[in-house]
mmCIF file of C-alpha atoms and ligand atoms in Angstrom:
data_model
loop_
_atom_site.group_PDB
_atom_site.id
_atom_site.type_symbol
_atom_site.label_atom_id
_atom_site.label_comp_id
_atom_site.label_asym_id
_atom_site.label_seq_id
_atom_site.Cartn_x
_atom_site.Cartn_y
_atom_site.Cartn_z
ATOM 1 C CA MET Y 272 -2.875 13.018 1.178
ATOM 2 C CA LYS Y 273 -1.905 10.621 -1.582
ATOM 3 C CA ILE Y 274 -4.464 8.158 -2.964
ATOM 4 C CA ILE Y 275 -3.079 4.953 -4.469
ATOM 5 C CA ALA Y 276 -5.247 2.363 -6.253
ATOM 6 C CA ILE Y 277 -4.000 -1.227 -6.433
ATOM 7 C CA ALA Y 278 -5.595 -2.662 -9.556
ATOM 8 C CA ASN Y 279 -5.569 -5.493 -12.052
ATOM 9 C CA GLN Y 280 -8.707 -6.922 -13.642
ATOM 10 C CA LYS Y 281 -7.237 -10.391 -13.133
ATOM 11 C CA GLY Y 282 -8.000 -12.109 -9.833
ATOM 12 C CA GLY Y 283 -5.368 -13.876 -7.752
ATOM 13 C CA VAL Y 284 -2.431 -11.638 -8.725
ATOM 14 C CA ALA Y 285 -1.865 -10.431 -5.126
ATOM 15 C CA LYS Y 286 -3.723 -7.104 -5.175
ATOM 16 C CA THR Y 287 -5.055 -7.609 -1.668
ATOM 17 C CA THR Y 288 -1.820 -9.085 -0.302
ATOM 18 C CA THR Y 289 0.092 -6.141 -1.759
ATOM 19 C CA THR Y 290 -2.360 -3.526 -0.443
ATOM 20 C CA LEU Y 291 -2.243 -5.056 3.023
ATOM 21 C CA ASN Y 292 1.513 -5.296 3.321
ATOM 22 C CA ILE Y 293 2.369 -1.996 1.659
ATOM 23 C CA GLY Y 294 -0.106 -0.355 4.028
ATOM 24 C CA ALA Y 295 1.347 -2.104 7.068
ATOM 25 C CA GLY Y 296 4.894 -1.179 6.060
ATOM 26 C CA LEU Y 297 4.059 2.479 5.407
ATOM 27 C CA GLU Y 298 2.217 2.704 8.738
ATOM 28 C CA LYS Y 299 5.334 1.310 10.475
ATOM 29 C CA SER Y 300 7.435 3.948 8.729
ATOM 30 C CA GLY Y 301 5.288 6.587 10.437
ATOM 31 C CA LYS Y 302 2.617 7.362 7.828
ATOM 32 C CA LYS Y 303 -1.061 7.496 8.709
ATOM 33 C CA VAL Y 304 -2.614 4.945 6.349
ATOM 34 C CA LEU Y 305 -6.257 4.309 5.435
ATOM 35 C CA PHE Y 306 -7.413 1.225 3.556
ATOM 36 C CA VAL Y 307 -10.443 1.426 1.265
ATOM 37 C CA ASP Y 308 -11.825 -1.992 0.359
ATOM 38 C CA LEU Y 309 -13.536 -1.698 -3.015
ATOM 39 C CA ASP Y 310 -13.883 -5.429 -3.644
ATOM 40 C CA PRO Y 311 -17.254 -7.085 -2.871
ATOM 41 C CA GLN Y 312 -15.284 -10.211 -1.885
ATOM 42 C CA ALA Y 313 -13.980 -8.074 1.023
ATOM 43 C CA SER Y 314 -10.829 -10.107 1.578
ATOM 44 C CA LEU Y 315 -8.916 -7.029 2.781
ATOM 45 C CA SER Y 316 -11.639 -6.155 5.330
ATOM 46 C CA ASP Y 317 -11.603 -9.757 6.465
ATOM 47 C CA ALA Y 318 -7.810 -9.892 6.708
ATOM 48 C CA VAL Y 319 -7.625 -6.868 9.021
ATOM 49 C CA GLY Y 320 -10.298 -8.357 11.275
ATOM 50 C CA VAL Y 321 -13.557 -6.603 10.347
ATOM 51 C CA VAL Y 322 -16.615 -8.832 10.871
ATOM 52 C CA ILE Y 323 -17.951 -8.250 7.392
ATOM 53 C CA GLU Y 324 -21.142 -10.328 7.710
ATOM 54 C CA ASP Y 325 -22.555 -7.949 10.330
ATOM 55 C CA LEU Y 326 -22.166 -4.757 8.294
ATOM 56 C CA GLU Y 327 -25.143 -2.807 6.962
ATOM 57 C CA GLU Y 328 -24.786 -1.314 3.479
ATOM 58 C CA ASN Y 329 -24.286 2.144 4.955
ATOM 59 C CA GLU Y 330 -21.448 0.943 7.173
ATOM 60 C CA THR Y 331 -19.390 0.037 4.095
ATOM 61 C CA VAL Y 332 -17.865 1.842 1.140
ATOM 62 C CA TYR Y 333 -21.158 1.172 -0.644
ATOM 63 C CA GLY Y 334 -22.794 3.822 1.572
ATOM 64 C CA ILE Y 335 -20.307 6.425 0.341
ATOM 65 C CA LEU Y 336 -21.100 5.594 -3.277
ATOM 66 C CA LYS Y 337 -24.833 5.107 -3.059
ATOM 67 C CA ASP Y 338 -26.015 7.400 -0.261
ATOM 68 C CA ASN Y 339 -23.227 9.954 0.021
ATOM 69 C CA ILE Y 340 -22.406 8.863 3.587
ATOM 70 C CA ASP Y 341 -19.536 10.809 5.235
ATOM 71 C CA PRO Y 342 -16.504 8.489 4.980
ATOM 72 C CA MET Y 343 -15.151 9.659 8.356
ATOM 73 C CA SER Y 344 -18.285 8.223 10.008
ATOM 74 C CA ILE Y 345 -17.739 4.649 8.812
ATOM 75 C CA ILE Y 346 -13.984 4.242 9.234
ATOM 76 C CA GLN Y 347 -13.157 1.292 11.466
ATOM 77 C CA GLU Y 348 -10.047 0.943 13.599
ATOM 78 C CA THR Y 349 -8.622 -2.557 13.308
ATOM 79 C CA GLU Y 350 -6.660 -5.114 15.299
ATOM 80 C CA MET Y 351 -3.872 -4.608 12.820
ATOM 81 C CA GLY Y 352 -3.686 -0.929 13.733
ATOM 82 C CA ILE Y 353 -4.632 0.390 10.302
ATOM 83 C CA ASP Y 354 -7.970 2.114 9.710
ATOM 84 C CA ILE Y 355 -10.274 0.838 7.002
ATOM 85 C CA ILE Y 356 -13.413 1.704 5.095
ATOM 86 C CA PRO Y 357 -14.695 -1.851 4.727
ATOM 87 C CA SER Y 358 -16.683 -3.615 2.077
ATOM 88 C CA ASN Y 359 -18.925 -6.632 1.996
ATOM 89 C CA ILE Y 360 -20.849 -8.714 -0.473
ATOM 90 C CA ASN Y 361 -23.632 -6.091 -0.811
ATOM 91 C CA LEU Y 362 -21.201 -4.108 -2.949
ATOM 92 C CA SER Y 363 -21.581 -6.679 -5.735
ATOM 93 C CA ALA Y 364 -24.825 -4.903 -6.698
ATOM 94 C CA ALA Y 365 -22.962 -1.609 -7.232
ATOM 95 C CA ASP Y 366 -22.560 -1.826 -10.999
ATOM 96 C CA LEU Y 367 -26.326 -2.149 -11.402
ATOM 97 C CA THR Y 368 -27.451 0.324 -8.752
ATOM 98 C CA LEU Y 369 -24.890 3.038 -9.496
ATOM 99 C CA GLY Y 370 -24.978 2.649 -13.279
ATOM 100 C CA GLY Y 371 -27.823 5.133 -13.738
ATOM 101 C CA MET Y 372 -26.617 7.706 -11.241
ATOM 102 C CA MET Y 373 -25.445 11.201 -12.154
ATOM 103 C CA ALA Y 374 -21.624 11.481 -12.223
ATOM 104 C CA ARG Y 375 -21.430 7.784 -11.447
ATOM 105 C CA GLU Y 376 -17.678 7.668 -12.078
ATOM 106 C CA ARG Y 377 -16.973 10.352 -9.450
ATOM 107 C CA LEU Y 378 -18.901 9.003 -6.471
ATOM 108 C CA LEU Y 379 -15.834 7.703 -4.649
ATOM 109 C CA LEU Y 380 -13.812 10.854 -5.413
ATOM 110 C CA ASP Y 381 -16.571 13.023 -3.926
ATOM 111 C CA GLY Y 382 -16.678 10.849 -0.818
ATOM 112 C CA LEU Y 383 -12.938 10.602 -0.244
ATOM 113 C CA SER Y 384 -12.486 14.350 -0.649
ATOM 114 C CA GLN Y 385 -14.025 14.649 2.837
ATOM 115 C CA LEU Y 386 -11.234 12.589 4.454
ATOM 116 C CA LYS Y 387 -9.023 14.257 7.038
ATOM 117 C CA GLY Y 388 -5.874 13.181 8.838
ATOM 118 C CA TYR Y 389 -4.453 10.525 6.508
ATOM 119 C CA ASP Y 390 -1.145 10.585 4.618
ATOM 120 C CA ILE Y 391 -1.825 7.612 2.363
ATOM 121 C CA VAL Y 392 -5.083 6.052 1.164
ATOM 122 C CA LEU Y 393 -4.754 2.602 -0.423
ATOM 123 C CA ILE Y 394 -7.706 1.358 -2.501
ATOM 124 C CA ASP Y 395 -7.924 -2.416 -3.023
ATOM 125 C CA CYS Y 396 -9.771 -2.857 -6.338
ATOM 126 C CA PRO Y 397 -12.022 -5.712 -7.460
ATOM 127 C CA PRO Y 398 -10.820 -8.093 -10.201
ATOM 128 C CA ALA Y 399 -12.719 -6.336 -13.001
ATOM 129 C CA LEU Y 400 -12.594 -3.167 -15.107
ATOM 130 C CA SER Y 401 -15.985 -2.307 -13.654
ATOM 131 C CA LEU Y 402 -17.611 0.931 -12.521
ATOM 132 C CA LEU Y 403 -16.026 0.329 -9.104
ATOM 133 C CA THR Y 404 -12.525 0.234 -10.583
ATOM 134 C CA ILE Y 405 -13.326 3.293 -12.716
ATOM 135 C CA ASN Y 406 -14.342 5.077 -9.485
ATOM 136 C CA ALA Y 407 -10.998 4.116 -7.962
ATOM 137 C CA PHE Y 408 -9.142 5.504 -10.996
ATOM 138 C CA THR Y 409 -11.110 8.749 -10.838
ATOM 139 C CA ALA Y 410 -10.282 9.196 -7.155
ATOM 140 C CA ALA Y 411 -6.629 8.098 -7.277
ATOM 141 C CA ASP Y 412 -3.403 9.998 -7.863
ATOM 142 C CA THR Y 413 -1.542 6.824 -8.792
ATOM 143 C CA VAL Y 414 -2.209 3.223 -9.802
ATOM 144 C CA TYR Y 415 -0.013 0.273 -8.827
ATOM 145 C CA ILE Y 416 -0.456 -2.859 -10.902
ATOM 146 C CA PRO Y 417 0.468 -6.214 -9.365
ATOM 147 C CA VAL Y 418 1.277 -8.746 -12.085
ATOM 148 C CA GLN Y 419 2.047 -12.431 -11.900
ATOM 149 C CA PRO Y 420 4.525 -13.148 -14.700
ATOM 150 C CA GLU Y 421 2.618 -15.508 -16.972
ATOM 151 C CA MET Y 422 1.526 -15.113 -20.596
ATOM 152 C CA MET Y 423 -2.111 -14.129 -20.038
ATOM 153 C CA GLY Y 424 -0.982 -11.582 -17.493
ATOM 154 C CA VAL Y 425 1.039 -9.573 -20.022
ATOM 155 C CA LYS Y 426 -1.982 -9.049 -22.315
ATOM 156 C CA GLY Y 427 -4.050 -8.012 -19.330
ATOM 157 C CA VAL Y 428 -1.564 -5.310 -18.332
ATOM 158 C CA LYS Y 429 -1.702 -3.820 -21.849
ATOM 159 C CA LEU Y 430 -5.483 -3.554 -21.646
ATOM 160 C CA LEU Y 431 -5.270 -2.049 -18.193
ATOM 161 C CA LEU Y 432 -2.731 0.575 -19.300
ATOM 162 C CA ARG Y 433 -4.989 1.504 -22.239
ATOM 163 C CA THR Y 434 -7.898 1.925 -19.840
ATOM 164 C CA ILE Y 435 -5.773 4.169 -17.610
ATOM 165 C CA GLU Y 436 -4.842 6.287 -20.670
ATOM 166 C CA ASN Y 437 -8.564 6.713 -21.419
ATOM 167 C CA MET Y 438 -9.204 7.602 -17.800
ATOM 168 C CA LYS Y 439 -6.586 10.334 -18.012
ATOM 169 C CA ARG Y 440 -8.148 11.758 -21.133
ATOM 170 C CA HIS Y 441 -11.724 11.795 -19.902
ATOM 171 C CA LEU Y 442 -11.955 11.673 -16.140
ATOM 172 C CA ASN Y 443 -8.692 12.193 -14.244
ATOM 173 C CA PRO Y 444 -5.833 13.997 -16.050
ATOM 174 C CA LYS Y 445 -3.556 13.826 -12.997
ATOM 175 C CA LEU Y 446 -3.664 10.011 -12.781
ATOM 176 C CA THR Y 447 -0.272 8.296 -13.131
ATOM 177 C CA VAL Y 448 0.850 4.693 -13.363
ATOM 178 C CA GLY Y 449 2.949 4.392 -10.223
ATOM 179 C CA GLY Y 450 4.403 1.097 -11.253
ATOM 180 C CA VAL Y 451 4.040 -2.554 -12.120
ATOM 181 C CA ILE Y 452 4.755 -4.884 -9.195
ATOM 182 C CA ILE Y 453 5.929 -8.397 -10.035
ATOM 183 C CA THR Y 454 4.228 -10.819 -7.635
ATOM 184 C CA LEU Y 455 4.087 -14.559 -7.009
ATOM 185 C CA TYR Y 456 7.532 -14.640 -8.554
ATOM 186 C CA GLU Y 457 9.118 -18.070 -9.106
ATOM 187 C CA PRO Y 458 12.588 -17.313 -10.492
ATOM 188 C CA THR Y 459 13.411 -20.871 -11.523
ATOM 189 C CA LEU Y 460 10.450 -21.413 -13.853
ATOM 190 C CA LYS Y 461 11.176 -21.145 -17.576
ATOM 191 C CA VAL Y 462 7.829 -19.540 -18.376
ATOM 192 C CA VAL Y 463 8.490 -16.908 -15.716
ATOM 193 C CA LYS Y 464 11.865 -16.052 -17.222
ATOM 194 C CA SER Y 465 10.496 -15.591 -20.742
ATOM 195 C CA CYS Y 466 7.552 -13.657 -19.416
ATOM 196 C CA MET Y 467 9.809 -11.314 -17.424
ATOM 197 C CA LYS Y 468 11.710 -10.608 -20.622
ATOM 198 C CA ILE Y 469 8.518 -9.560 -22.407
ATOM 199 C CA LEU Y 470 7.327 -7.494 -19.450
ATOM 200 C CA GLU Y 471 10.675 -5.713 -19.236
ATOM 201 C CA GLU Y 472 10.714 -4.961 -22.960
ATOM 202 C CA GLN Y 473 7.193 -3.564 -22.840
ATOM 203 C CA PHE Y 474 7.067 -1.749 -19.540
ATOM 204 C CA GLY Y 475 10.724 -1.008 -18.746
ATOM 205 C CA ASP Y 476 11.281 1.238 -15.747
ATOM 206 C CA THR Y 477 7.589 1.198 -14.877
ATOM 207 C CA ILE Y 478 8.336 -2.156 -13.252
ATOM 208 C CA PHE Y 479 9.579 -1.937 -9.681
ATOM 209 C CA LYS Y 480 13.003 -3.556 -9.265
ATOM 210 C CA THR Y 481 11.813 -5.598 -6.291
ATOM 211 C CA ARG Y 482 10.073 -8.830 -7.238
ATOM 212 C CA ILE Y 483 7.763 -10.366 -4.652
ATOM 213 C CA ARG Y 484 8.657 -14.044 -4.488
ATOM 214 C CA LYS Y 485 6.121 -16.779 -3.862
ATOM 215 C CA ASN Y 486 6.232 -17.347 -0.122
ATOM 216 C CA ALA Y 487 3.908 -19.418 2.061
ATOM 217 C CA ALA Y 488 4.104 -16.968 4.985
ATOM 218 C CA LEU Y 489 2.325 -14.344 2.825
ATOM 219 C CA LYS Y 490 -0.602 -16.724 2.463
ATOM 220 C CA GLU Y 491 -0.682 -17.569 6.174
ATOM 221 C CA ALA Y 492 -0.347 -14.084 7.716
ATOM 222 C CA PRO Y 493 -3.902 -12.837 6.964
ATOM 223 C CA ILE Y 494 -5.389 -15.919 8.631
ATOM 224 C CA PHE Y 495 -3.909 -14.517 11.859
ATOM 225 C CA ARG Y 496 -5.009 -10.943 11.043
ATOM 226 C CA GLN Y 497 -1.373 -9.943 10.713
ATOM 227 C CA SER Y 498 0.816 -8.257 8.155
ATOM 228 C CA ILE Y 499 3.873 -10.184 7.010
ATOM 229 C CA PHE Y 500 6.028 -7.915 9.201
ATOM 230 C CA ASP Y 501 4.246 -9.012 12.384
ATOM 231 C CA TYR Y 502 3.692 -12.590 11.321
ATOM 232 C CA GLU Y 503 7.178 -13.602 10.127
ATOM 233 C CA ILE Y 504 9.686 -10.796 9.915
ATOM 234 C CA ASN Y 505 12.436 -13.169 8.706
ATOM 235 C CA SER Y 506 10.454 -14.496 5.736
ATOM 236 C CA ASN Y 507 11.216 -13.808 2.088
ATOM 237 C CA GLY Y 508 7.819 -12.130 1.977
ATOM 238 C CA ALA Y 509 8.780 -9.588 4.656
ATOM 239 C CA GLN Y 510 12.124 -8.979 2.974
ATOM 240 C CA ASP Y 511 10.550 -8.458 -0.465
ATOM 241 C CA TYR Y 512 7.697 -6.219 0.665
ATOM 242 C CA GLY Y 513 10.138 -4.270 2.865
ATOM 243 C CA GLN Y 514 12.349 -3.618 -0.140
ATOM 244 C CA LEU Y 515 9.355 -2.696 -2.311
ATOM 245 C CA ILE Y 516 8.178 -0.176 0.283
ATOM 246 C CA ALA Y 517 11.634 1.431 0.298
ATOM 247 C CA GLU Y 518 11.336 1.799 -3.498
ATOM 248 C CA ILE Y 519 7.831 3.261 -3.169
ATOM 249 C CA ILE Y 520 8.965 5.795 -0.558
ATOM 250 C CA GLU Y 521 11.701 6.901 -2.937
ATOM 251 C CA ARG Y 522 9.508 6.992 -6.070
ATOM 252 C CA GLU Y 523 6.659 8.854 -4.396
ATOM 253 C CA GLN Y 524 8.964 10.967 -2.210
ATOM 254 C CA LEU Y 525 6.930 10.065 0.856
HETATM 255 N N1 LIG L 616 3.936 -13.823 -2.885
HETATM 256 C C1 LIG L 616 2.989 -14.724 -2.578
HETATM 257 N N2 LIG L 616 3.353 -15.993 -2.229
HETATM 258 C C2 LIG L 616 2.421 -16.923 -1.940
HETATM 259 N N3 LIG L 616 1.109 -16.700 -1.956
HETATM 260 C C3 LIG L 616 0.677 -15.457 -2.289
HETATM 261 C C4 LIG L 616 1.595 -14.418 -2.606
HETATM 262 N N4 LIG L 616 0.882 -13.304 -2.904
HETATM 263 C C5 LIG L 616 -0.422 -13.638 -2.769
HETATM 264 N N5 LIG L 616 -0.540 -14.927 -2.398
HETATM 265 C C6 LIG L 616 -1.786 -15.689 -2.211
HETATM 266 O O1 LIG L 616 -2.413 -15.815 -3.479
HETATM 267 C C7 LIG L 616 -3.815 -15.686 -3.369
HETATM 268 C C8 LIG L 616 -4.305 -14.494 -4.178
HETATM 269 O O2 LIG L 616 -3.775 -13.313 -3.609
HETATM 270 P P1 LIG L 616 -4.678 -12.021 -3.401
HETATM 271 O O3 LIG L 616 -3.822 -11.003 -2.752
HETATM 272 O O4 LIG L 616 -5.957 -12.385 -2.718
HETATM 273 O O5 LIG L 616 -4.946 -11.646 -4.916
HETATM 274 P P2 LIG L 616 -6.050 -10.664 -5.561
HETATM 275 O O6 LIG L 616 -6.425 -9.672 -4.517
HETATM 276 O O7 LIG L 616 -5.355 -10.054 -6.740
HETATM 277 O O8 LIG L 616 -7.184 -11.532 -5.977
HETATM 278 C C9 LIG L 616 -4.107 -15.540 -1.871
HETATM 279 O O9 LIG L 616 -4.367 -16.816 -1.336
HETATM 280 C C10 LIG L 616 -2.788 -15.013 -1.317
HETATM 281 O O10 LIG L 616 -2.598 -15.369 0.051
HETATM 282 MG MG1 LIG L 617 -8.267 -9.132 -3.740
#
């Protein structure tokens, strides 16, 4: 079982979109995939069709962290065909409630170590370098970093990579940076071109070759509880995520 965290402390860079479509693509290629929604906004849970408003704390990932609930007991099967440990807004209290707990950075790791039967676990992280994200980094084998090529984004990636280095030193020596994923890519914009140059100088081969172009179908698909592959297989979005998944399968030797 490989655990992959999708993280960037910046919001709106396509973490959730990337988690969803990578998961859907890997499931179609025959892997058994589990989503873990670690964002209190719960947009991944919502996108796969979980009714998040109705969930008790102990029916979400919060129960694993706070009350040591067995993760196998709260996994939901979804319309989309991919299992999920959902989240909801209750999780926004996690930083406060978990902050004083013993081994607070390892709560998710302890929980997920009880999982059985999955090839790939994808953790959708919140837009913050919070205790929740630290828990994801402690549990994960690999981090993927979606980045929208714009100036503020580059600085953010540097900070994130420094945090991951610290994580390796103190909490999870086996953690690797699986790659930077360029998202919301608009090839004709000048600012995007100059930003890509800086990103390539700084992060080189860490960046996946595939760039995920801006594509309206990627925005629409979750409204219909569908991955891009079911919603619009002929879209640029399906083509780009398909190509990215091929790269991931090769990099991770899945
Ligand atoms: N390649 C893309 N083209 C167009 N819209 C996108 C693309 N990727 C993501 N989006 C949209 O951008 C917004 C932010 O994406 P999201 O995945 O929710 O980011 P995050 O999880 O990092 O906050 C969402 O409305 C999403 O549908
Ligand atoms: Mg998100």
